[in-house]
């Protein structure tokens, strides 16, 4: 035997022979039955594989779910599952740092990962020809993550997670509610007693050794489910999955978790002082665990108690003016479930949570006499059925349902069985669940009150969580050996993409009704549903002096019912149909948005006609709705992101410009608006003349034109409307500082006034220029501030515009002590990009990423409707997409550099900082820019 043949023989002997995947379950399409066809396989190493082919769009969606969340963490090492999710994006043996995201973006795809208490999932949606590549990527981090782990990556991502916590929890009104309730509802040793984001002190406690052990313990293929949906050939997909995943060794065996529902010995009262405008009463009752046969009955109880405008809580508290908002929900997780009730008191009536708690208790007690009626069951089943159908409108939606059913209930079709279970619930079962878990049972009662307002609390706190007893972590208690993968192929070679997919812009039809009402539609029968948007000329540009907020208030009033139907009865009708009708105000239009199942479309459109032509406009509804809006406005103004955004708008467009003011209006103006103002605005600006309508879904042109013919019967002339073009110059460049004492983060906005929208001109070119600067995860600004410095959870930049004006803006929430250098780094990136323009590598990345994104652009009905709305509002032909593609292919680095020179001059930038003035004012002087203190907007 010659030497080369001997070596080859030894190599083959060393490579394990992989057994063929085993088919373990299959679901075929059954006419008239809600289901998702799939085949489920299991590889020899324990990996569960679910394949759900769907040829409706030229894309695939891959989800890999590991059955590990924060519930698998050790006491004292909270937040580690989520922290580890971040580490999974930092490269693996054959994929460089940050390359995973770059490869997906370059392929025209999107990706992310999420962690909750019970699972962590990683997912990508890409054009169908990129399937082998994403399988290679996911397999590489399953089998080879530890080869690329470094201390530097570990520290950077630890800082990123801390920034995420600061942004979403510590610097956010009500951000600590979940944490405080969990600490009181569960014993300190229960894994639900801490949140997936974890405690900062625990994040500081872990090290790289913990990371490696976590990976080896939980990230084996036998603890994972791979779910693939979309346009692929199952035989080829299965062969690739076997090739890339089959040789990864099993991890330690993982037992299915045991349910750990809890009970309370007595009601526990807590109080949290926070920077909020409205107090919050939050009550949590412990119940069962996911999959418990009593779960559907508790879901039904929560729906009746507080799931809609016709619910008991809403009718008793909100309609009466005792609360601004109130509701209830039953939230189920793998180990335990809880039923939550929330209510915000109406400060105009009584801001005390003690009296509000008494009212809530009264409503809960009334259920004993009311019970559940047949009408409740009908509404619930139709609502849940419609939700399931809309969830099947995307490949991602289908994949998510299959994956979660398998991971938690060992049944990919669990969501549909759960729907069937809801339909079988009896009133007696609901009453029994209510008596067992809710009636006169202990709960956690949290009062969130403004700082210094403890007199508003529901009761004196009687519970303090026990101190956590932390084990000695000086020695690691487990030392799992690294797993070695043996392959018969070269994993370092990135798979090539298949032949380019054929992307078809949705075929459209055009219609026209009397009064110059244009309709643009597209037919899609993938799900039996229809999405409609009716744009009536008006919006915030129709508001006069002293009435900023009138467009928003009028839209809210139109949702309160008709002359025949009050808000509760309207809610009932919509739930029975499984439909949704919403009114809103935009910059140029008043919008009516309709979602309906196809077989219920005639009844849904009849309700649209009734609401538009015979609105209720009741005095009591106006008083309540106006107060709700005012309270919501005051609450939003406590958020640092809102403060930064509003200050930036005023500085860019001017205080006198409508674009310089909040879309929801000014508090001063809304306080003075009357019902007569609303009626006048409705009469003038809900006129369908010159309306633009887009329709996407399972309906033909003749049917929709007949269904919308009522719009032509509106009487009155079309309104005359002006523009939103600002007349004042933007504020002078410099730093504008808004004080938020003690803020753990600073919210930064940097930018300037730019150019109005166009689809194929300078605006489009400027957007292309921004792609590599701040328009994707791997952009210069985000890699600098997040991945290199660890200053922020994320940073981005971009152009936004309407037909009259536009803006360029950079945004980031950064660690307070990094504020000055974060601004310095952004300005440096602007200057460098302006001077040199994009590199050749960035040009290739841009062309590849943006060109291939179209494969994902027209999948869902909402995406199709959005595409049509863009076309009809800007009078674009369907060829504009092709023209954009040609621009992308032909644009030069010099052309993008010219756009950068035009828009990225740091000396022209307005900089807004919302943070602790006492800590920031002096350090900001280091930037040698004028600093102007501003009052909070």
mmCIF file of N, CA and C in Angstrom, residues 428 710 756:
data_model
loop_
_atom_site.group_PDB
_atom_site.id
_atom_site.type_symbol
_atom_site.label_atom_id
_atom_site.label_comp_id
_atom_site.label_asym_id
_atom_site.label_seq_id
_atom_site.Cartn_x
_atom_site.Cartn_y
_atom_site.Cartn_z
ATOM 1 N N UNK A 428 -67.663 26.535 34.214
ATOM 2 C CA UNK A 428 -67.399 25.913 35.516
ATOM 3 C C UNK A 428 -65.894 25.798 35.767
ATOM 4 N N UNK A 710 -68.597 52.895 0.109
ATOM 5 C CA UNK A 710 -69.236 53.841 1.032
ATOM 6 C C UNK A 710 -68.438 55.132 1.171
ATOM 7 N N UNK A 756 -35.095 66.518 2.069
ATOM 8 C CA UNK A 756 -36.365 65.796 2.033
ATOM 9 C C UNK A 756 -36.237 64.463 1.301
#
